[in-house]
């Protein structure tokens, strides 16, 4: 039986238990790294660097986690700030990384090639500003509510709704040819 | 053209599991 996040977090907070934190990392590393790949145009190396930075910051500031949100949501908030800081400090992003080989152990029998869809979606997201990219990812892929996204990104609810509504329409155009492998 | 909602649903259901591959060890080493 797996230990609840809250119990693991308590062990980290109260005892500095690194094994408990390692368990949390193992629990969420795939989703976090995947999300950061989506935000970085599927740049696996950059995404992993940002994920590491996120988790190290989470460990160092875990006493600030008050349990008002899910641990996963709190982690995403840190990841968003790491992502924004990177965007502000670096050169413009490059296009999609080619040749990266991720594993599809949970869905090896999907029809078509889901890997291409994930990469194409990440490439499409590159066309949006970072804030809108994050809002679209959290809404369309992580199914966060608009209010959850507004809280996480610390921006007005109306802005989030606008980001998602307009972004959705544009994505529909950009991904219209996906089933033929063509994105615009 | 696929319906955009179906496409998003496919994105969610086919999300790859990224094997740890030493990632946790790297984080914990820091």
JSON list of C-alpha atoms in Angstrom, two decimals:
[
{"chain": "A", "resi": 1, "resn": "UNK", "atom": "CA", "xyz": [0.00, 0.00, 0.00]},
{"chain": "A", "resi": 2, "resn": "UNK", "atom": "CA", "xyz": [1.44, 3.35, -0.95]},
{"chain": "A", "resi": 3, "resn": "UNK", "atom": "CA", "xyz": [1.95, 6.02, 1.66]},
{"chain": "A", "resi": 4, "resn": "UNK", "atom": "CA", "xyz": [-0.14, 9.17, 1.19]},
{"chain": "A", "resi": 5, "resn": "UNK", "atom": "CA", "xyz": [1.60, 12.29, -0.04]},
{"chain": "A", "resi": 6, "resn": "UNK", "atom": "CA", "xyz": [0.76, 14.06, 3.20]},
{"chain": "A", "resi": 7, "resn": "UNK", "atom": "CA", "xyz": [2.56, 11.47, 5.32]},
{"chain": "A", "resi": 8, "resn": "UNK", "atom": "CA", "xyz": [5.64, 11.65, 3.11]},
{"chain": "A", "resi": 9, "resn": "UNK", "atom": "CA", "xyz": [5.63, 15.44, 3.19]},
{"chain": "A", "resi": 10, "resn": "UNK", "atom": "CA", "xyz": [5.33, 15.40, 6.98]},
{"chain": "A", "resi": 11, "resn": "UNK", "atom": "CA", "xyz": [8.39, 13.14, 7.21]},
{"chain": "A", "resi": 12, "resn": "UNK", "atom": "CA", "xyz": [10.35, 15.51, 4.98]},
{"chain": "A", "resi": 13, "resn": "UNK", "atom": "CA", "xyz": [9.22, 18.60, 6.89]},
{"chain": "A", "resi": 14, "resn": "UNK", "atom": "CA", "xyz": [9.67, 17.24, 10.37]},
{"chain": "A", "resi": 15, "resn": "UNK", "atom": "CA", "xyz": [12.62, 14.89, 10.01]},
{"chain": "A", "resi": 16, "resn": "UNK", "atom": "CA", "xyz": [14.33, 15.99, 6.81]},
{"chain": "A", "resi": 17, "resn": "UNK", "atom": "CA", "xyz": [13.68, 12.47, 5.57]},
{"chain": "A", "resi": 18, "resn": "UNK", "atom": "CA", "xyz": [15.35, 12.30, 2.17]},
{"chain": "A", "resi": 19, "resn": "UNK", "atom": "CA", "xyz": [13.96, 8.85, 1.40]},
{"chain": "A", "resi": 20, "resn": "UNK", "atom": "CA", "xyz": [10.45, 10.21, 1.81]},
{"chain": "A", "resi": 21, "resn": "UNK", "atom": "CA", "xyz": [11.24, 13.03, -0.59]},
{"chain": "A", "resi": 22, "resn": "UNK", "atom": "CA", "xyz": [12.78, 10.57, -3.05]},
{"chain": "A", "resi": 23, "resn": "UNK", "atom": "CA", "xyz": [9.49, 8.68, -2.99]},
{"chain": "A", "resi": 24, "resn": "UNK", "atom": "CA", "xyz": [7.63, 11.88, -3.87]},
{"chain": "A", "resi": 25, "resn": "UNK", "atom": "CA", "xyz": [10.07, 12.53, -6.71]},
{"chain": "A", "resi": 26, "resn": "UNK", "atom": "CA", "xyz": [9.56, 9.02, -8.08]},
{"chain": "A", "resi": 27, "resn": "UNK", "atom": "CA", "xyz": [5.82, 9.48, -7.81]},
{"chain": "A", "resi": 28, "resn": "UNK", "atom": "CA", "xyz": [5.67, 12.68, -9.83]},
{"chain": "A", "resi": 29, "resn": "UNK", "atom": "CA", "xyz": [8.80, 12.81, -11.96]},
{"chain": "A", "resi": 30, "resn": "UNK", "atom": "CA", "xyz": [7.20, 11.50, -15.13]},
{"chain": "A", "resi": 31, "resn": "UNK", "atom": "CA", "xyz": [4.26, 13.91, -15.14]},
{"chain": "A", "resi": 32, "resn": "UNK", "atom": "CA", "xyz": [6.45, 16.86, -14.22]},
{"chain": "A", "resi": 33, "resn": "UNK", "atom": "CA", "xyz": [9.09, 16.07, -16.85]},
{"chain": "A", "resi": 34, "resn": "UNK", "atom": "CA", "xyz": [6.41, 15.47, -19.45]},
{"chain": "A", "resi": 35, "resn": "UNK", "atom": "CA", "xyz": [4.75, 18.81, -18.69]},
{"chain": "A", "resi": 36, "resn": "UNK", "atom": "CA", "xyz": [8.05, 20.63, -18.97]},
{"chain": "A", "resi": 37, "resn": "UNK", "atom": "CA", "xyz": [8.70, 18.94, -22.30]},
{"chain": "A", "resi": 38, "resn": "UNK", "atom": "CA", "xyz": [5.39, 20.31, -23.47]},
{"chain": "A", "resi": 39, "resn": "UNK", "atom": "CA", "xyz": [6.35, 23.80, -22.33]},
{"chain": "A", "resi": 40, "resn": "UNK", "atom": "CA", "xyz": [9.81, 23.68, -23.90]},
{"chain": "A", "resi": 41, "resn": "UNK", "atom": "CA", "xyz": [8.97, 22.34, -27.36]},
{"chain": "A", "resi": 42, "resn": "UNK", "atom": "CA", "xyz": [9.85, 18.79, -26.27]},
{"chain": "A", "resi": 43, "resn": "UNK", "atom": "CA", "xyz": [13.40, 19.71, -25.35]},
{"chain": "A", "resi": 44, "resn": "UNK", "atom": "CA", "xyz": [14.04, 16.71, -23.11]},
{"chain": "A", "resi": 45, "resn": "UNK", "atom": "CA", "xyz": [17.36, 17.91, -21.70]},
{"chain": "A", "resi": 46, "resn": "UNK", "atom": "CA", "xyz": [16.06, 21.35, -20.84]},
{"chain": "A", "resi": 47, "resn": "UNK", "atom": "CA", "xyz": [12.85, 19.90, -19.42]},
{"chain": "A", "resi": 48, "resn": "UNK", "atom": "CA", "xyz": [14.84, 17.59, -17.14]},
{"chain": "A", "resi": 49, "resn": "UNK", "atom": "CA", "xyz": [17.06, 20.46, -16.00]},
{"chain": "A", "resi": 50, "resn": "UNK", "atom": "CA", "xyz": [13.97, 22.49, -15.11]},
{"chain": "A", "resi": 51, "resn": "UNK", "atom": "CA", "xyz": [12.37, 19.51, -13.41]},
{"chain": "A", "resi": 52, "resn": "UNK", "atom": "CA", "xyz": [15.48, 19.01, -11.27]},
{"chain": "A", "resi": 53, "resn": "UNK", "atom": "CA", "xyz": [15.56, 22.69, -10.39]},
{"chain": "A", "resi": 54, "resn": "UNK", "atom": "CA", "xyz": [11.88, 22.51, -9.49]},
{"chain": "A", "resi": 55, "resn": "UNK", "atom": "CA", "xyz": [12.31, 19.53, -7.21]},
{"chain": "A", "resi": 56, "resn": "UNK", "atom": "CA", "xyz": [15.38, 20.92, -5.48]},
{"chain": "A", "resi": 57, "resn": "UNK", "atom": "CA", "xyz": [13.51, 24.15, -4.77]},
{"chain": "A", "resi": 58, "resn": "UNK", "atom": "CA", "xyz": [10.55, 22.14, -3.54]},
{"chain": "A", "resi": 59, "resn": "UNK", "atom": "CA", "xyz": [12.76, 20.22, -1.12]},
{"chain": "A", "resi": 60, "resn": "UNK", "atom": "CA", "xyz": [14.39, 23.36, 0.20]},
{"chain": "A", "resi": 61, "resn": "UNK", "atom": "CA", "xyz": [11.11, 25.19, 0.66]},
{"chain": "A", "resi": 62, "resn": "UNK", "atom": "CA", "xyz": [8.87, 22.34, 1.70]},
{"chain": "A", "resi": 63, "resn": "UNK", "atom": "CA", "xyz": [8.26, 23.96, 5.07]},
{"chain": "A", "resi": 64, "resn": "UNK", "atom": "CA", "xyz": [6.35, 26.62, 3.15]},
{"chain": "A", "resi": 65, "resn": "UNK", "atom": "CA", "xyz": [3.96, 24.02, 1.77]},
{"chain": "A", "resi": 66, "resn": "UNK", "atom": "CA", "xyz": [0.87, 24.43, 3.89]},
{"chain": "A", "resi": 67, "resn": "UNK", "atom": "CA", "xyz": [-1.24, 21.73, 2.32]},
{"chain": "A", "resi": 68, "resn": "UNK", "atom": "CA", "xyz": [-3.86, 24.17, 1.03]},
{"chain": "A", "resi": 69, "resn": "UNK", "atom": "CA", "xyz": [-3.33, 22.81, -2.46]},
{"chain": "A", "resi": 70, "resn": "UNK", "atom": "CA", "xyz": [-2.30, 19.36, -3.59]},
{"chain": "A", "resi": 71, "resn": "UNK", "atom": "CA", "xyz": [1.44, 18.70, -3.51]},
{"chain": "A", "resi": 72, "resn": "UNK", "atom": "CA", "xyz": [1.31, 18.16, -7.27]},
{"chain": "A", "resi": 73, "resn": "UNK", "atom": "CA", "xyz": [-0.24, 21.61, -7.79]},
{"chain": "A", "resi": 74, "resn": "UNK", "atom": "CA", "xyz": [2.34, 23.23, -5.52]},
{"chain": "A", "resi": 75, "resn": "UNK", "atom": "CA", "xyz": [5.09, 21.51, -7.50]},
{"chain": "A", "resi": 76, "resn": "UNK", "atom": "CA", "xyz": [3.64, 22.88, -10.72]},
{"chain": "A", "resi": 77, "resn": "UNK", "atom": "CA", "xyz": [3.65, 26.37, -9.32]},
{"chain": "A", "resi": 78, "resn": "UNK", "atom": "CA", "xyz": [7.37, 26.09, -8.62]},
{"chain": "A", "resi": 79, "resn": "UNK", "atom": "CA", "xyz": [7.93, 24.57, -12.06]},
{"chain": "A", "resi": 80, "resn": "UNK", "atom": "CA", "xyz": [6.08, 27.47, -13.67]},
{"chain": "A", "resi": 81, "resn": "UNK", "atom": "CA", "xyz": [8.34, 29.99, -11.93]},
{"chain": "A", "resi": 82, "resn": "UNK", "atom": "CA", "xyz": [11.45, 28.03, -12.95]},
{"chain": "A", "resi": 83, "resn": "UNK", "atom": "CA", "xyz": [10.17, 27.94, -16.53]},
{"chain": "A", "resi": 84, "resn": "UNK", "atom": "CA", "xyz": [9.46, 31.69, -16.58]},
{"chain": "A", "resi": 85, "resn": "UNK", "atom": "CA", "xyz": [12.85, 32.49, -15.07]},
{"chain": "A", "resi": 86, "resn": "UNK", "atom": "CA", "xyz": [14.51, 30.39, -17.74]},
{"chain": "A", "resi": 87, "resn": "UNK", "atom": "CA", "xyz": [12.54, 32.10, -20.49]},
{"chain": "A", "resi": 88, "resn": "UNK", "atom": "CA", "xyz": [13.56, 35.53, -19.23]},
{"chain": "A", "resi": 89, "resn": "UNK", "atom": "CA", "xyz": [17.22, 34.68, -19.01]},
{"chain": "A", "resi": 90, "resn": "UNK", "atom": "CA", "xyz": [17.89, 32.73, -22.18]},
{"chain": "A", "resi": 91, "resn": "UNK", "atom": "CA", "xyz": [17.98, 33.08, -25.91]},
{"chain": "A", "resi": 92, "resn": "UNK", "atom": "CA", "xyz": [14.87, 32.34, -27.97]},
{"chain": "A", "resi": 93, "resn": "UNK", "atom": "CA", "xyz": [13.78, 28.75, -27.96]},
{"chain": "A", "resi": 94, "resn": "UNK", "atom": "CA", "xyz": [14.86, 26.36, -30.61]},
{"chain": "A", "resi": 95, "resn": "UNK", "atom": "CA", "xyz": [12.47, 24.17, -32.46]},
{"chain": "A", "resi": 96, "resn": "UNK", "atom": "CA", "xyz": [11.50, 20.71, -31.42]},
{"chain": "A", "resi": 97, "resn": "UNK", "atom": "CA", "xyz": [14.29, 18.40, -30.43]},
{"chain": "A", "resi": 98, "resn": "UNK", "atom": "CA", "xyz": [14.64, 15.61, -32.93]},
{"chain": "A", "resi": 99, "resn": "UNK", "atom": "CA", "xyz": [15.49, 12.05, -32.21]},
{"chain": "A", "resi": 100, "resn": "UNK", "atom": "CA", "xyz": [14.51, 12.02, -28.58]},
{"chain": "A", "resi": 101, "resn": "UNK", "atom": "CA", "xyz": [13.34, 8.61, -27.51]},
{"chain": "A", "resi": 102, "resn": "UNK", "atom": "CA", "xyz": [10.90, 8.53, -24.67]},
{"chain": "A", "resi": 103, "resn": "UNK", "atom": "CA", "xyz": [9.26, 5.40, -23.43]},
{"chain": "A", "resi": 104, "resn": "UNK", "atom": "CA", "xyz": [5.66, 4.53, -23.92]},
{"chain": "A", "resi": 105, "resn": "UNK", "atom": "CA", "xyz": [5.49, 1.68, -21.49]},
{"chain": "A", "resi": 106, "resn": "UNK", "atom": "CA", "xyz": [1.95, 2.37, -20.39]},
{"chain": "A", "resi": 107, "resn": "UNK", "atom": "CA", "xyz": [0.50, 2.64, -23.88]},
{"chain": "A", "resi": 108, "resn": "UNK", "atom": "CA", "xyz": [2.54, 0.53, -26.23]},
{"chain": "A", "resi": 109, "resn": "UNK", "atom": "CA", "xyz": [-0.41, -0.55, -28.30]},
{"chain": "A", "resi": 110, "resn": "UNK", "atom": "CA", "xyz": [-1.89, 2.81, -29.25]},
{"chain": "A", "resi": 111, "resn": "UNK", "atom": "CA", "xyz": [-3.01, 3.12, -32.82]},
{"chain": "A", "resi": 112, "resn": "UNK", "atom": "CA", "xyz": [-1.00, 5.54, -34.92]},
{"chain": "A", "resi": 113, "resn": "UNK", "atom": "CA", "xyz": [1.99, 7.15, -33.33]},
{"chain": "A", "resi": 114, "resn": "UNK", "atom": "CA", "xyz": [1.14, 9.02, -30.13]},
{"chain": "A", "resi": 115, "resn": "UNK", "atom": "CA", "xyz": [4.76, 10.12, -29.79]},
{"chain": "A", "resi": 116, "resn": "UNK", "atom": "CA", "xyz": [4.30, 12.30, -32.85]},
{"chain": "A", "resi": 117, "resn": "UNK", "atom": "CA", "xyz": [1.15, 13.81, -31.42]},
{"chain": "A", "resi": 118, "resn": "UNK", "atom": "CA", "xyz": [2.93, 14.74, -28.20]},
{"chain": "A", "resi": 119, "resn": "UNK", "atom": "CA", "xyz": [5.82, 16.29, -30.08]},
{"chain": "A", "resi": 120, "resn": "UNK", "atom": "CA", "xyz": [3.54, 18.11, -32.51]},
{"chain": "A", "resi": 121, "resn": "UNK", "atom": "CA", "xyz": [1.50, 19.50, -29.66]},
{"chain": "A", "resi": 122, "resn": "UNK", "atom": "CA", "xyz": [4.66, 20.69, -27.93]},
{"chain": "A", "resi": 123, "resn": "UNK", "atom": "CA", "xyz": [5.78, 22.33, -31.17]},
{"chain": "A", "resi": 124, "resn": "UNK", "atom": "CA", "xyz": [2.40, 24.01, -31.55]},
{"chain": "A", "resi": 125, "resn": "UNK", "atom": "CA", "xyz": [2.60, 25.34, -28.00]},
{"chain": "A", "resi": 126, "resn": "UNK", "atom": "CA", "xyz": [5.91, 27.02, -28.83]},
{"chain": "A", "resi": 127, "resn": "UNK", "atom": "CA", "xyz": [3.92, 29.50, -30.90]},
{"chain": "A", "resi": 128, "resn": "UNK", "atom": "CA", "xyz": [2.29, 30.89, -27.75]},
{"chain": "A", "resi": 129, "resn": "UNK", "atom": "CA", "xyz": [3.74, 33.16, -25.07]},
{"chain": "A", "resi": 130, "resn": "UNK", "atom": "CA", "xyz": [4.91, 31.24, -21.97]},
{"chain": "A", "resi": 131, "resn": "UNK", "atom": "CA", "xyz": [1.94, 32.26, -19.81]},
{"chain": "A", "resi": 132, "resn": "UNK", "atom": "CA", "xyz": [-0.60, 31.14, -22.40]},
{"chain": "A", "resi": 133, "resn": "UNK", "atom": "CA", "xyz": [1.38, 27.97, -23.04]},
{"chain": "A", "resi": 134, "resn": "UNK", "atom": "CA", "xyz": [1.17, 27.05, -19.37]},
{"chain": "A", "resi": 135, "resn": "UNK", "atom": "CA", "xyz": [-2.54, 27.82, -19.19]},
{"chain": "A", "resi": 136, "resn": "UNK", "atom": "CA", "xyz": [-3.27, 25.70, -22.26]},
{"chain": "A", "resi": 137, "resn": "UNK", "atom": "CA", "xyz": [-1.22, 22.78, -21.00]},
{"chain": "A", "resi": 138, "resn": "UNK", "atom": "CA", "xyz": [-2.80, 22.81, -17.56]},
{"chain": "A", "resi": 139, "resn": "UNK", "atom": "CA", "xyz": [-6.29, 23.07, -18.98]},
{"chain": "A", "resi": 140, "resn": "UNK", "atom": "CA", "xyz": [-6.17, 20.78, -21.99]},
{"chain": "A", "resi": 141, "resn": "UNK", "atom": "CA", "xyz": [-3.79, 18.12, -20.77]},
{"chain": "A", "resi": 142, "resn": "UNK", "atom": "CA", "xyz": [-3.85, 18.27, -16.97]},
{"chain": "A", "resi": 143, "resn": "UNK", "atom": "CA", "xyz": [-7.54, 19.23, -16.78]},
{"chain": "A", "resi": 144, "resn": "UNK", "atom": "CA", "xyz": [-7.03, 21.87, -14.11]},
{"chain": "A", "resi": 145, "resn": "UNK", "atom": "CA", "xyz": [-10.01, 24.18, -13.64]},
{"chain": "A", "resi": 146, "resn": "UNK", "atom": "CA", "xyz": [-9.69, 27.79, -14.76]},
{"chain": "A", "resi": 147, "resn": "UNK", "atom": "CA", "xyz": [-9.68, 28.89, -11.12]},
{"chain": "A", "resi": 148, "resn": "UNK", "atom": "CA", "xyz": [-6.93, 26.40, -10.24]},
{"chain": "A", "resi": 149, "resn": "UNK", "atom": "CA", "xyz": [-4.87, 27.72, -13.13]},
{"chain": "A", "resi": 150, "resn": "UNK", "atom": "CA", "xyz": [-5.45, 31.33, -12.10]},
{"chain": "A", "resi": 151, "resn": "UNK", "atom": "CA", "xyz": [-4.36, 30.51, -8.55]},
{"chain": "A", "resi": 152, "resn": "UNK", "atom": "CA", "xyz": [-1.30, 28.60, -9.71]},
{"chain": "A", "resi": 153, "resn": "UNK", "atom": "CA", "xyz": [-0.20, 31.26, -12.18]},
{"chain": "A", "resi": 154, "resn": "UNK", "atom": "CA", "xyz": [-1.24, 34.12, -9.91]},
{"chain": "A", "resi": 155, "resn": "UNK", "atom": "CA", "xyz": [-3.13, 35.88, -12.66]},
{"chain": "A", "resi": 156, "resn": "UNK", "atom": "CA", "xyz": [-6.74, 37.04, -13.09]},
{"chain": "A", "resi": 157, "resn": "UNK", "atom": "CA", "xyz": [-9.35, 34.42, -13.86]},
{"chain": "A", "resi": 158, "resn": "UNK", "atom": "CA", "xyz": [-10.47, 36.39, -16.92]},
{"chain": "A", "resi": 159, "resn": "UNK", "atom": "CA", "xyz": [-6.97, 36.30, -18.34]},
{"chain": "A", "resi": 160, "resn": "UNK", "atom": "CA", "xyz": [-6.83, 32.54, -17.94]},
{"chain": "A", "resi": 161, "resn": "UNK", "atom": "CA", "xyz": [-10.19, 32.10, -19.66]},
{"chain": "A", "resi": 162, "resn": "UNK", "atom": "CA", "xyz": [-9.11, 34.33, -22.52]},
{"chain": "A", "resi": 163, "resn": "UNK", "atom": "CA", "xyz": [-5.78, 32.49, -22.89]},
{"chain": "A", "resi": 164, "resn": "UNK", "atom": "CA", "xyz": [-7.56, 29.16, -23.12]},
{"chain": "A", "resi": 165, "resn": "UNK", "atom": "CA", "xyz": [-10.45, 30.22, -25.35]},
{"chain": "A", "resi": 166, "resn": "UNK", "atom": "CA", "xyz": [-8.23, 31.94, -27.91]},
{"chain": "A", "resi": 167, "resn": "UNK", "atom": "CA", "xyz": [-5.49, 29.36, -27.64]},
{"chain": "A", "resi": 168, "resn": "UNK", "atom": "CA", "xyz": [-7.91, 26.52, -28.21]},
{"chain": "A", "resi": 169, "resn": "UNK", "atom": "CA", "xyz": [-9.18, 28.10, -31.40]},
{"chain": "A", "resi": 170, "resn": "UNK", "atom": "CA", "xyz": [-5.67, 28.65, -32.68]},
{"chain": "A", "resi": 171, "resn": "UNK", "atom": "CA", "xyz": [-4.58, 25.15, -31.73]},
{"chain": "A", "resi": 172, "resn": "UNK", "atom": "CA", "xyz": [-7.52, 23.74, -33.63]},
{"chain": "A", "resi": 173, "resn": "UNK", "atom": "CA", "xyz": [-6.21, 25.45, -36.76]},
{"chain": "A", "resi": 174, "resn": "UNK", "atom": "CA", "xyz": [-2.62, 24.52, -36.08]},
{"chain": "A", "resi": 175, "resn": "UNK", "atom": "CA", "xyz": [-3.37, 20.87, -35.46]},
{"chain": "A", "resi": 176, "resn": "UNK", "atom": "CA", "xyz": [-6.03, 20.51, -38.14]},
{"chain": "A", "resi": 177, "resn": "UNK", "atom": "CA", "xyz": [-3.80, 18.36, -40.28]},
{"chain": "A", "resi": 178, "resn": "UNK", "atom": "CA", "xyz": [-2.49, 16.22, -37.48]},
{"chain": "A", "resi": 179, "resn": "UNK", "atom": "CA", "xyz": [-4.07, 12.98, -38.64]},
{"chain": "A", "resi": 180, "resn": "UNK", "atom": "CA", "xyz": [-2.05, 13.31, -41.84]},
{"chain": "A", "resi": 181, "resn": "UNK", "atom": "CA", "xyz": [1.04, 14.24, -39.89]},
{"chain": "A", "resi": 182, "resn": "UNK", "atom": "CA", "xyz": [0.96, 17.84, -41.05]},
{"chain": "A", "resi": 183, "resn": "UNK", "atom": "CA", "xyz": [0.95, 20.78, -38.68]},
{"chain": "A", "resi": 184, "resn": "UNK", "atom": "CA", "xyz": [0.90, 24.38, -39.80]},
{"chain": "B", "resi": 1, "resn": "UNK", "atom": "CA", "xyz": [-9.41, 16.30, -39.41]},
{"chain": "B", "resi": 2, "resn": "UNK", "atom": "CA", "xyz": [-9.94, 14.97, -35.95]},
{"chain": "B", "resi": 3, "resn": "UNK", "atom": "CA", "xyz": [-12.28, 16.72, -33.60]},
{"chain": "B", "resi": 4, "resn": "UNK", "atom": "CA", "xyz": [-10.08, 18.86, -31.38]},
{"chain": "B", "resi": 5, "resn": "UNK", "atom": "CA", "xyz": [-11.61, 17.46, -28.21]},
{"chain": "B", "resi": 6, "resn": "UNK", "atom": "CA", "xyz": [-10.80, 13.94, -29.37]},
{"chain": "B", "resi": 7, "resn": "UNK", "atom": "CA", "xyz": [-7.27, 15.05, -30.07]},
{"chain": "B", "resi": 8, "resn": "UNK", "atom": "CA", "xyz": [-6.87, 16.48, -26.58]},
{"chain": "B", "resi": 9, "resn": "UNK", "atom": "CA", "xyz": [-8.37, 13.32, -25.12]},
{"chain": "B", "resi": 10, "resn": "UNK", "atom": "CA", "xyz": [-5.89, 11.27, -27.10]},
{"chain": "B", "resi": 11, "resn": "UNK", "atom": "CA", "xyz": [-3.08, 13.45, -25.77]},
{"chain": "B", "resi": 12, "resn": "UNK", "atom": "CA", "xyz": [-4.18, 12.74, -22.22]},
{"chain": "B", "resi": 13, "resn": "UNK", "atom": "CA", "xyz": [-4.71, 9.02, -22.57]},
{"chain": "B", "resi": 14, "resn": "UNK", "atom": "CA", "xyz": [-1.52, 8.36, -24.52]},
{"chain": "B", "resi": 15, "resn": "UNK", "atom": "CA", "xyz": [0.77, 10.41, -22.31]},
{"chain": "B", "resi": 16, "resn": "UNK", "atom": "CA", "xyz": [4.03, 8.48, -22.14]},
{"chain": "B", "resi": 17, "resn": "UNK", "atom": "CA", "xyz": [5.40, 7.31, -18.82]},
{"chain": "B", "resi": 18, "resn": "UNK", "atom": "CA", "xyz": [8.92, 8.66, -18.64]},
{"chain": "B", "resi": 19, "resn": "UNK", "atom": "CA", "xyz": [11.11, 6.06, -17.00]},
{"chain": "B", "resi": 20, "resn": "UNK", "atom": "CA", "xyz": [13.08, 7.40, -14.05]},
{"chain": "B", "resi": 21, "resn": "UNK", "atom": "CA", "xyz": [16.41, 6.31, -15.52]},
{"chain": "B", "resi": 22, "resn": "UNK", "atom": "CA", "xyz": [18.41, 7.76, -12.64]},
{"chain": "B", "resi": 23, "resn": "UNK", "atom": "CA", "xyz": [16.51, 11.05, -12.55]},
{"chain": "B", "resi": 24, "resn": "UNK", "atom": "CA", "xyz": [15.54, 10.70, -8.90]},
{"chain": "B", "resi": 25, "resn": "UNK", "atom": "CA", "xyz": [19.12, 9.82, -7.96]},
{"chain": "B", "resi": 26, "resn": "UNK", "atom": "CA", "xyz": [20.39, 12.96, -9.68]},
{"chain": "B", "resi": 27, "resn": "UNK", "atom": "CA", "xyz": [17.87, 15.12, -7.84]},
{"chain": "B", "resi": 28, "resn": "UNK", "atom": "CA", "xyz": [18.66, 13.57, -4.49]},
{"chain": "B", "resi": 29, "resn": "UNK", "atom": "CA", "xyz": [22.39, 13.92, -5.04]},
{"chain": "B", "resi": 30, "resn": "UNK", "atom": "CA", "xyz": [21.95, 17.67, -5.08]}
]
